[in-house]
Amino acid sequence: MEVTATGLGPWPGEDPVEATRIIRGELGSPHLPFLAELPDRGVGSDALGRTASLLVELAVDVQPYGWRLVDRPGKDFRRAASALSTDINVLADVAGAEDTPAAEIKLQLMGPLSLAAGLHLHNGERAVLDYGARRDIADSLAAGVQSHLSKVSSAVPGARLVVQLDEPDIAAVLAGTIPTSSGYRTLRAVGGQEVTESWRLVIEALRAAGAAEIVISVPEIEAPIERIIAAGADGVAVPLKALTTRQWEQLAPAVEAGKRLWAGALDLSNGTLPKVGEAVDAVWRPWRQLGLPASSLGSVRVTPSGGLAGHTPATATAVLARLTQVADGLNQQAHG
């Protein structure tokens, strides 16, 4: 295996054709192109609405305070489903016109805990407050992935399907720091074992639907690395910028056990594109310090530290090009 590059999903602009062409152009084999998320298109193209449109027997619409679980699908639900359908059709057209389509495709879904943290109940409270609602959302998401993966698979016949489950709110869910609707209190923490079981349920459904590789993507703060591995994921996607020594020490046995590290090695938070050497060093230095062999670097995919929707299309394109250079640099280290 060799080090490869991918992006996290969010992409600037409103044109899925342009986005798909750029992503597939920059991330040809052996790299991992992805189905772009274009939140600039508005309601329903945000990560939450997009994943909520896949839910089975649960419907959503948009209220002033955000997405809410409702009795029957409304226009916002249909808009989200329609945008996703358009994106898959565009993927089929663009990939179908390629001489040698990429061997893999990645899609992003919001994970069950962040979905429950983002969706509201009829009373305006977040669904993560209620055990029954959390369980229903996880079950519904697990039921909805089969149809989604089969549509993507039809768009790129023969491509290996990779799925990234995004859990941006997981630290707050586990710590019990999400505020109630009044803002005066916080919602009770969700137990770690329940989190692991929710992930396991969705991961097993994704595998049954044909996913060959599943990673859970989390922020670096309090990243629950051991829980992700315990749930049966193939790897962890995490920004490297604030990982503690202890977190790196949790990643080491996972890598030794054959799990993948999707390393958010390109940090754009200060507005500049890091140099290749800096990004290579962000992975290679802790790798060596942990005593991991250079030959195991092939378990790494390099990513930006966050989504690219807030940047210009030119910057986002430059980021993908830089990531492939970082992957090349790490491959040189791997082969000594």
mmCIF file of C-alpha atoms in Angstrom:
data_model
loop_
_atom_site.group_PDB
_atom_site.id
_atom_site.type_symbol
_atom_site.label_atom_id
_atom_site.label_comp_id
_atom_site.label_asym_id
_atom_site.label_seq_id
_atom_site.Cartn_x
_atom_site.Cartn_y
_atom_site.Cartn_z
ATOM 1 C CA MET A 1 0.000 0.000 0.000
ATOM 2 C CA GLU A 2 1.086 3.572 -0.539
ATOM 3 C CA VAL A 3 0.160 6.873 1.067
ATOM 4 C CA THR A 4 -2.775 8.476 -0.774
ATOM 5 C CA ALA A 5 -4.685 11.758 -0.596
ATOM 6 C CA THR A 6 -8.343 12.685 -0.277
ATOM 7 C CA GLY A 7 -10.541 15.602 0.853
ATOM 8 C CA LEU A 8 -13.137 15.621 3.602
ATOM 9 C CA GLY A 9 -16.167 16.414 1.411
ATOM 10 C CA PRO A 10 -17.310 20.065 1.704
ATOM 11 C CA TRP A 11 -16.370 22.042 -1.433
ATOM 12 C CA PRO A 12 -16.867 25.685 -2.496
ATOM 13 C CA GLY A 13 -19.381 26.899 -5.069
ATOM 14 C CA GLU A 14 -22.716 25.668 -6.365
ATOM 15 C CA ASP A 15 -21.778 23.766 -9.543
ATOM 16 C CA PRO A 16 -21.577 19.995 -9.031
ATOM 17 C CA VAL A 17 -20.207 19.408 -12.554
ATOM 18 C CA GLU A 18 -17.243 21.722 -12.031
ATOM 19 C CA ALA A 19 -16.619 20.343 -8.527
ATOM 20 C CA THR A 20 -16.712 16.723 -9.695
ATOM 21 C CA ARG A 21 -14.359 17.396 -12.615
ATOM 22 C CA ILE A 22 -11.819 19.209 -10.431
ATOM 23 C CA ILE A 23 -11.870 16.594 -7.659
ATOM 24 C CA ARG A 24 -11.550 13.669 -10.043
ATOM 25 C CA GLY A 25 -8.881 15.489 -12.045
ATOM 26 C CA GLU A 26 -6.714 16.215 -9.011
ATOM 27 C CA LEU A 27 -7.329 12.915 -7.203
ATOM 28 C CA GLY A 28 -6.815 10.325 -9.926
ATOM 29 C CA SER A 29 -5.529 6.853 -9.004
ATOM 30 C CA PRO A 30 -4.020 5.952 -6.612
ATOM 31 C CA HIS A 31 -5.711 8.848 -4.752
ATOM 32 C CA LEU A 32 -9.294 8.866 -3.499
ATOM 33 C CA PRO A 33 -11.804 11.168 -5.243
ATOM 34 C CA PHE A 34 -14.981 11.973 -3.321
ATOM 35 C CA LEU A 35 -18.595 12.967 -3.902
ATOM 36 C CA ALA A 36 -18.526 16.725 -3.238
ATOM 37 C CA GLU A 37 -20.826 18.413 -0.720
ATOM 38 C CA LEU A 38 -21.747 21.931 -1.833
ATOM 39 C CA PRO A 39 -23.250 23.724 1.199
ATOM 40 C CA ASP A 40 -23.218 27.053 -0.709
ATOM 41 C CA ARG A 41 -26.315 25.776 -2.571
ATOM 42 C CA GLY A 42 -28.294 26.367 0.625
ATOM 43 C CA VAL A 43 -30.787 24.368 2.660
ATOM 44 C CA GLY A 44 -30.560 20.642 2.000
ATOM 45 C CA SER A 45 -27.001 20.738 0.696
ATOM 46 C CA ASP A 46 -25.593 21.061 4.216
ATOM 47 C CA ALA A 47 -24.123 17.869 5.705
ATOM 48 C CA LEU A 48 -27.003 17.419 8.165
ATOM 49 C CA GLY A 49 -29.824 17.846 5.637
ATOM 50 C CA ARG A 50 -28.042 15.656 3.117
ATOM 51 C CA THR A 51 -27.724 12.717 5.494
ATOM 52 C CA ALA A 52 -31.200 13.282 6.960
ATOM 53 C CA SER A 53 -32.638 12.851 3.439
ATOM 54 C CA LEU A 54 -31.475 9.210 3.551
ATOM 55 C CA LEU A 55 -33.398 8.351 6.725
ATOM 56 C CA VAL A 56 -36.022 5.623 6.380
ATOM 57 C CA GLU A 57 -39.433 6.161 8.043
ATOM 58 C CA LEU A 58 -38.221 9.415 9.622
ATOM 59 C CA ALA A 59 -38.898 12.753 7.909
ATOM 60 C CA VAL A 60 -37.377 16.190 8.488
ATOM 61 C CA ASP A 61 -38.037 19.804 7.644
ATOM 62 C CA VAL A 62 -36.411 23.133 8.497
ATOM 63 C CA GLN A 63 -37.633 25.380 11.309
ATOM 64 C CA PRO A 64 -36.105 28.732 12.348
ATOM 65 C CA TYR A 65 -33.871 26.856 14.822
ATOM 66 C CA GLY A 66 -32.766 24.148 12.362
ATOM 67 C CA TRP A 67 -33.731 20.711 11.067
ATOM 68 C CA ARG A 68 -36.630 19.044 12.897
ATOM 69 C CA LEU A 69 -38.085 15.538 12.877
ATOM 70 C CA VAL A 70 -41.655 15.711 11.502
ATOM 71 C CA ASP A 71 -44.484 13.354 10.577
ATOM 72 C CA ARG A 72 -44.226 13.652 6.817
ATOM 73 C CA PRO A 73 -41.560 14.893 4.382
ATOM 74 C CA GLY A 74 -41.812 18.553 3.371
ATOM 75 C CA LYS A 75 -40.157 20.666 0.682
ATOM 76 C CA ASP A 76 -36.803 20.857 2.512
ATOM 77 C CA PHE A 77 -36.557 17.070 2.692
ATOM 78 C CA ARG A 78 -37.367 16.814 -1.026
ATOM 79 C CA ARG A 79 -34.866 19.548 -1.848
ATOM 80 C CA ALA A 80 -32.087 17.698 0.016
ATOM 81 C CA ALA A 81 -32.935 14.383 -1.670
ATOM 82 C CA SER A 82 -33.094 16.067 -5.096
ATOM 83 C CA ALA A 83 -29.676 17.762 -4.690
ATOM 84 C CA LEU A 84 -28.074 14.478 -3.646
ATOM 85 C CA SER A 85 -29.675 12.683 -6.600
ATOM 86 C CA THR A 86 -28.351 15.380 -8.971
ATOM 87 C CA ASP A 87 -24.847 14.972 -7.569
ATOM 88 C CA ILE A 88 -24.900 11.209 -8.120
ATOM 89 C CA ASN A 89 -26.127 11.684 -11.714
ATOM 90 C CA VAL A 90 -23.332 14.209 -12.325
ATOM 91 C CA LEU A 91 -20.801 11.735 -10.903
ATOM 92 C CA ALA A 92 -22.068 9.090 -13.351
ATOM 93 C CA ASP A 93 -21.731 11.492 -16.308
ATOM 94 C CA VAL A 94 -18.252 12.766 -15.408
ATOM 95 C CA ALA A 95 -16.835 9.345 -14.454
ATOM 96 C CA GLY A 96 -18.460 7.773 -17.518
ATOM 97 C CA ALA A 97 -16.560 10.165 -19.804
ATOM 98 C CA GLU A 98 -13.155 9.324 -18.293
ATOM 99 C CA ASP A 99 -10.710 7.072 -20.155
ATOM 100 C CA THR A 100 -9.671 5.329 -16.948
ATOM 101 C CA PRO A 101 -12.040 6.080 -14.057
ATOM 102 C CA ALA A 102 -10.537 6.099 -10.550
ATOM 103 C CA ALA A 103 -10.585 2.723 -8.814
ATOM 104 C CA GLU A 104 -12.327 4.104 -5.706
ATOM 105 C CA ILE A 105 -14.927 6.685 -4.673
ATOM 106 C CA LYS A 106 -15.598 8.133 -1.228
ATOM 107 C CA LEU A 107 -18.865 9.414 0.148
ATOM 108 C CA GLN A 108 -19.487 11.240 3.406
ATOM 109 C CA LEU A 109 -22.393 10.732 5.787
ATOM 110 C CA MET A 110 -23.064 12.384 9.107
ATOM 111 C CA GLY A 111 -22.731 9.804 11.885
ATOM 112 C CA PRO A 112 -25.695 8.863 14.090
ATOM 113 C CA LEU A 113 -24.640 10.847 17.189
ATOM 114 C CA SER A 114 -24.011 14.150 15.423
ATOM 115 C CA LEU A 115 -27.225 13.565 13.451
ATOM 116 C CA ALA A 116 -29.115 13.207 16.751
ATOM 117 C CA ALA A 117 -27.352 16.324 18.087
ATOM 118 C CA GLY A 118 -28.361 18.337 15.016
ATOM 119 C CA LEU A 119 -31.973 17.208 14.586
ATOM 120 C CA HIS A 120 -34.696 18.663 16.822
ATOM 121 C CA LEU A 121 -37.771 16.977 18.304
ATOM 122 C CA HIS A 122 -41.311 18.458 18.058
ATOM 123 C CA ASN A 123 -40.725 20.373 21.313
ATOM 124 C CA GLY A 124 -37.617 22.069 19.935
ATOM 125 C CA GLU A 125 -35.102 20.106 22.020
ATOM 126 C CA ARG A 126 -32.332 18.209 20.285
ATOM 127 C CA ALA A 127 -33.050 14.554 19.558
ATOM 128 C CA VAL A 128 -29.822 13.530 21.315
ATOM 129 C CA LEU A 129 -31.662 14.272 24.593
ATOM 130 C CA ASP A 130 -33.925 11.234 24.162
ATOM 131 C CA TYR A 131 -32.683 7.619 24.208
ATOM 132 C CA GLY A 132 -35.557 6.395 22.007
ATOM 133 C CA ALA A 133 -34.920 9.137 19.434
ATOM 134 C CA ARG A 134 -31.191 8.378 19.358
ATOM 135 C CA ARG A 135 -31.917 4.703 18.752
ATOM 136 C CA ASP A 136 -34.535 5.460 16.055
ATOM 137 C CA ILE A 137 -32.117 7.766 14.208
ATOM 138 C CA ALA A 138 -29.307 5.175 14.250
ATOM 139 C CA ASP A 139 -31.709 2.447 13.056
ATOM 140 C CA SER A 140 -33.142 4.721 10.360
ATOM 141 C CA LEU A 141 -29.701 5.733 9.080
ATOM 142 C CA ALA A 142 -28.597 2.079 9.009
ATOM 143 C CA ALA A 143 -31.716 1.255 6.968
ATOM 144 C CA GLY A 144 -31.117 4.124 4.532
ATOM 145 C CA VAL A 145 -27.512 3.461 3.517
ATOM 146 C CA GLN A 146 -28.281 0.412 1.344
ATOM 147 C CA SER A 147 -30.196 2.386 -1.282
ATOM 148 C CA HIS A 148 -27.702 5.279 -1.227
ATOM 149 C CA LEU A 149 -24.631 3.084 -1.701
ATOM 150 C CA SER A 150 -26.299 1.129 -4.473
ATOM 151 C CA LYS A 151 -27.054 4.389 -6.361
ATOM 152 C CA VAL A 152 -23.437 5.557 -6.013
ATOM 153 C CA SER A 153 -22.187 2.118 -7.041
ATOM 154 C CA SER A 154 -24.353 2.253 -10.189
ATOM 155 C CA ALA A 155 -22.860 5.671 -11.022
ATOM 156 C CA VAL A 156 -19.282 4.347 -10.895
ATOM 157 C CA PRO A 157 -19.548 0.629 -11.736
ATOM 158 C CA GLY A 158 -16.735 -1.450 -10.277
ATOM 159 C CA ALA A 159 -15.330 1.324 -8.071
ATOM 160 C CA ARG A 160 -14.424 0.390 -4.501
ATOM 161 C CA LEU A 161 -16.753 2.265 -2.115
ATOM 162 C CA VAL A 162 -15.208 4.118 0.823
ATOM 163 C CA VAL A 163 -17.418 5.777 3.446
ATOM 164 C CA GLN A 164 -16.476 8.545 5.877
ATOM 165 C CA LEU A 165 -18.839 8.897 8.847
ATOM 166 C CA ASP A 166 -18.573 12.444 10.172
ATOM 167 C CA GLU A 167 -19.034 12.996 13.911
ATOM 168 C CA PRO A 168 -18.206 16.706 14.408
ATOM 169 C CA ASP A 169 -20.204 16.924 17.666
ATOM 170 C CA ILE A 170 -18.952 13.749 19.323
ATOM 171 C CA ALA A 171 -16.854 15.433 22.035
ATOM 172 C CA ALA A 172 -19.867 17.487 23.196
ATOM 173 C CA VAL A 173 -22.173 14.429 23.030
ATOM 174 C CA LEU A 174 -19.815 12.366 25.201
ATOM 175 C CA ALA A 175 -19.073 15.249 27.590
ATOM 176 C CA GLY A 176 -22.685 16.434 27.993
ATOM 177 C CA THR A 177 -21.926 20.030 26.961
ATOM 178 C CA ILE A 178 -24.663 20.543 24.335
ATOM 179 C CA PRO A 179 -27.023 23.298 25.552
ATOM 180 C CA THR A 180 -30.786 22.792 25.950
ATOM 181 C CA SER A 181 -33.124 24.924 23.794
ATOM 182 C CA SER A 182 -33.413 27.466 26.629
ATOM 183 C CA GLY A 183 -29.634 27.683 26.872
ATOM 184 C CA TYR A 184 -29.783 27.546 30.680
ATOM 185 C CA ARG A 185 -28.748 23.915 31.045
ATOM 186 C CA THR A 186 -26.865 21.270 29.093
ATOM 187 C CA LEU A 187 -28.107 17.908 27.855
ATOM 188 C CA ARG A 188 -26.983 14.798 29.699
ATOM 189 C CA ALA A 189 -23.925 13.019 28.269
ATOM 190 C CA VAL A 190 -24.513 9.935 26.140
ATOM 191 C CA GLY A 191 -22.710 6.874 27.514
ATOM 192 C CA GLY A 192 -19.623 5.679 25.687
ATOM 193 C CA GLN A 193 -20.928 2.154 25.259
ATOM 194 C CA GLU A 194 -24.083 3.415 23.542
ATOM 195 C CA VAL A 195 -21.945 5.527 21.196
ATOM 196 C CA THR A 196 -19.865 2.477 20.264
ATOM 197 C CA GLU A 197 -23.006 0.390 19.656
ATOM 198 C CA SER A 198 -24.595 3.109 17.481
ATOM 199 C CA TRP A 199 -21.494 3.243 15.324
ATOM 200 C CA ARG A 200 -21.320 -0.533 15.130
ATOM 201 C CA LEU A 201 -24.930 -0.694 13.906
ATOM 202 C CA VAL A 202 -24.292 1.789 11.089
ATOM 203 C CA ILE A 203 -20.890 0.291 10.174
ATOM 204 C CA GLU A 204 -22.403 -3.188 9.844
ATOM 205 C CA ALA A 205 -25.173 -1.790 7.608
ATOM 206 C CA LEU A 206 -22.575 0.000 5.441
ATOM 207 C CA ARG A 207 -20.560 -3.211 5.064
ATOM 208 C CA ALA A 208 -23.700 -5.130 4.104
ATOM 209 C CA ALA A 209 -24.407 -2.375 1.528
ATOM 210 C CA GLY A 210 -20.998 -2.873 -0.100
ATOM 211 C CA ALA A 211 -18.648 -0.403 1.646
ATOM 212 C CA ALA A 212 -15.075 -1.724 1.452
ATOM 213 C CA GLU A 213 -13.568 0.830 3.864
ATOM 214 C CA ILE A 214 -15.307 2.839 6.605
ATOM 215 C CA VAL A 215 -13.629 5.527 8.705
ATOM 216 C CA ILE A 216 -15.081 7.748 11.402
ATOM 217 C CA SER A 217 -14.041 11.384 11.171
ATOM 218 C CA VAL A 218 -13.803 13.368 14.422
ATOM 219 C CA PRO A 219 -12.273 16.655 15.612
ATOM 220 C CA GLU A 220 -8.917 16.398 17.370
ATOM 221 C CA ILE A 221 -10.294 17.611 20.729
ATOM 222 C CA GLU A 222 -11.053 14.553 22.899
ATOM 223 C CA ALA A 223 -11.035 12.326 19.799
ATOM 224 C CA PRO A 224 -12.445 8.952 20.998
ATOM 225 C CA ILE A 225 -9.947 6.865 19.020
ATOM 226 C CA GLU A 226 -10.298 3.637 21.003
ATOM 227 C CA ARG A 227 -14.128 3.714 20.735
ATOM 228 C CA ILE A 228 -13.927 4.171 16.964
ATOM 229 C CA ILE A 229 -11.708 1.100 16.643
ATOM 230 C CA ALA A 230 -13.916 -0.873 19.078
ATOM 231 C CA ALA A 231 -16.959 -0.115 16.907
ATOM 232 C CA GLY A 232 -15.322 -1.939 14.002
ATOM 233 C CA ALA A 233 -14.304 1.012 11.818
ATOM 234 C CA ASP A 234 -11.392 0.512 9.421
ATOM 235 C CA GLY A 235 -9.766 3.712 10.571
ATOM 236 C CA VAL A 236 -9.907 7.170 12.111
ATOM 237 C CA ALA A 237 -9.916 10.517 10.293
ATOM 238 C CA VAL A 238 -8.604 13.269 12.556
ATOM 239 C CA PRO A 239 -6.790 16.627 12.231
ATOM 240 C CA LEU A 240 -3.206 16.328 13.464
ATOM 241 C CA LYS A 241 -2.781 19.932 14.658
ATOM 242 C CA ALA A 242 -3.698 19.399 18.331
ATOM 243 C CA LEU A 243 -3.358 15.649 18.820
ATOM 244 C CA THR A 244 -1.843 14.875 22.199
ATOM 245 C CA THR A 245 0.942 12.358 22.762
ATOM 246 C CA ARG A 246 -1.646 10.122 24.425
ATOM 247 C CA GLN A 247 -3.868 10.213 21.326
ATOM 248 C CA TRP A 248 -0.918 9.331 19.111
ATOM 249 C CA GLU A 249 -0.221 6.448 21.491
ATOM 250 C CA GLN A 250 -3.815 5.238 20.928
ATOM 251 C CA LEU A 251 -3.334 5.445 17.160
ATOM 252 C CA ALA A 252 -0.125 3.378 17.171
ATOM 253 C CA PRO A 253 -1.658 -0.006 18.158
ATOM 254 C CA ALA A 254 -4.538 0.656 15.755
ATOM 255 C CA VAL A 255 -2.057 1.132 12.884
ATOM 256 C CA GLU A 256 -0.153 -1.986 13.993
ATOM 257 C CA ALA A 257 -3.466 -3.900 13.895
ATOM 258 C CA GLY A 258 -3.979 -2.870 10.262
ATOM 259 C CA LYS A 259 -6.277 0.137 10.790
ATOM 260 C CA ARG A 260 -5.951 3.285 8.662
ATOM 261 C CA LEU A 261 -5.076 6.801 9.774
ATOM 262 C CA TRP A 262 -6.609 9.568 7.695
ATOM 263 C CA ALA A 263 -4.251 12.295 8.784
ATOM 264 C CA GLY A 264 -5.516 15.888 8.618
ATOM 265 C CA ALA A 265 -1.990 17.051 7.843
ATOM 266 C CA LEU A 266 -2.766 20.218 5.879
ATOM 267 C CA ASP A 267 -3.878 22.887 8.358
ATOM 268 C CA LEU A 268 -5.340 25.941 6.607
ATOM 269 C CA SER A 269 -6.517 27.755 9.745
ATOM 270 C CA ASN A 270 -4.032 30.616 9.364
ATOM 271 C CA GLY A 271 -5.076 31.222 5.754
ATOM 272 C CA THR A 272 -1.927 29.942 4.031
ATOM 273 C CA LEU A 273 -1.182 26.655 2.326
ATOM 274 C CA PRO A 274 1.461 24.794 4.363
ATOM 275 C CA LYS A 275 4.681 23.786 2.621
ATOM 276 C CA VAL A 276 5.021 20.155 1.574
ATOM 277 C CA GLY A 277 7.881 19.559 4.022
ATOM 278 C CA GLU A 278 5.881 20.883 6.989
ATOM 279 C CA ALA A 279 2.910 18.631 6.241
ATOM 280 C CA VAL A 280 5.131 15.576 5.671
ATOM 281 C CA ASP A 281 6.848 16.292 8.987
ATOM 282 C CA ALA A 282 3.494 16.550 10.820
ATOM 283 C CA VAL A 283 2.977 12.852 10.056
ATOM 284 C CA TRP A 284 6.533 11.518 9.859
ATOM 285 C CA ARG A 285 7.901 12.983 13.110
ATOM 286 C CA PRO A 286 5.305 11.464 15.513
ATOM 287 C CA TRP A 287 5.355 8.253 13.435
ATOM 288 C CA ARG A 288 9.074 7.834 14.117
ATOM 289 C CA GLN A 289 8.737 8.866 17.772
ATOM 290 C CA LEU A 290 6.184 6.091 18.316
ATOM 291 C CA GLY A 291 8.561 3.563 16.784
ATOM 292 C CA LEU A 292 6.166 2.767 13.918
ATOM 293 C CA PRO A 293 8.031 1.371 10.907
ATOM 294 C CA ALA A 294 8.329 3.505 7.767
ATOM 295 C CA SER A 295 6.887 0.557 5.835
ATOM 296 C CA SER A 296 3.540 0.978 7.656
ATOM 297 C CA LEU A 297 3.074 4.552 6.335
ATOM 298 C CA GLY A 298 0.961 3.001 3.565
ATOM 299 C CA SER A 299 -1.926 2.907 6.060
ATOM 300 C CA VAL A 300 -2.083 6.733 5.897
ATOM 301 C CA ARG A 301 -4.365 8.856 3.744
ATOM 302 C CA VAL A 302 -3.585 12.576 3.954
ATOM 303 C CA THR A 303 -6.429 15.103 4.102
ATOM 304 C CA PRO A 304 -6.886 18.792 4.890
ATOM 305 C CA SER A 305 -7.626 19.489 8.566
ATOM 306 C CA GLY A 306 -11.178 20.559 7.636
ATOM 307 C CA GLY A 307 -13.654 20.898 4.781
ATOM 308 C CA LEU A 308 -12.849 23.271 1.916
ATOM 309 C CA ALA A 309 -16.241 24.972 1.472
ATOM 310 C CA GLY A 310 -15.055 28.228 3.074
ATOM 311 C CA HIS A 311 -12.262 28.702 0.525
ATOM 312 C CA THR A 312 -12.242 29.802 -3.120
ATOM 313 C CA PRO A 313 -12.409 27.077 -5.786
ATOM 314 C CA ALA A 314 -8.823 27.974 -6.764
ATOM 315 C CA THR A 315 -7.587 27.486 -3.187
ATOM 316 C CA ALA A 316 -9.540 24.261 -2.785
ATOM 317 C CA THR A 317 -7.991 22.928 -6.010
ATOM 318 C CA ALA A 318 -4.515 23.959 -4.829
ATOM 319 C CA VAL A 319 -5.131 22.094 -1.559
ATOM 320 C CA LEU A 320 -5.837 18.834 -3.416
ATOM 321 C CA ALA A 321 -2.699 19.298 -5.530
ATOM 322 C CA ARG A 322 -0.646 19.971 -2.383
ATOM 323 C CA LEU A 323 -2.072 16.860 -0.680
ATOM 324 C CA THR A 324 -0.891 14.636 -3.530
ATOM 325 C CA GLN A 325 2.599 16.178 -3.147
ATOM 326 C CA VAL A 326 2.498 15.439 0.600
ATOM 327 C CA ALA A 327 1.512 11.838 -0.173
ATOM 328 C CA ASP A 328 4.483 11.592 -2.559
ATOM 329 C CA GLY A 329 6.797 12.965 0.148
ATOM 330 C CA LEU A 330 5.570 10.411 2.681
ATOM 331 C CA ASN A 331 5.957 7.613 0.121
ATOM 332 C CA GLN A 332 9.590 8.634 -0.328
ATOM 333 C CA GLN A 333 10.063 8.308 3.458
ATOM 334 C CA ALA A 334 8.306 4.912 3.411
ATOM 335 C CA HIS A 335 10.646 3.600 0.736
ATOM 336 C CA GLY A 336 13.695 5.154 2.377
#
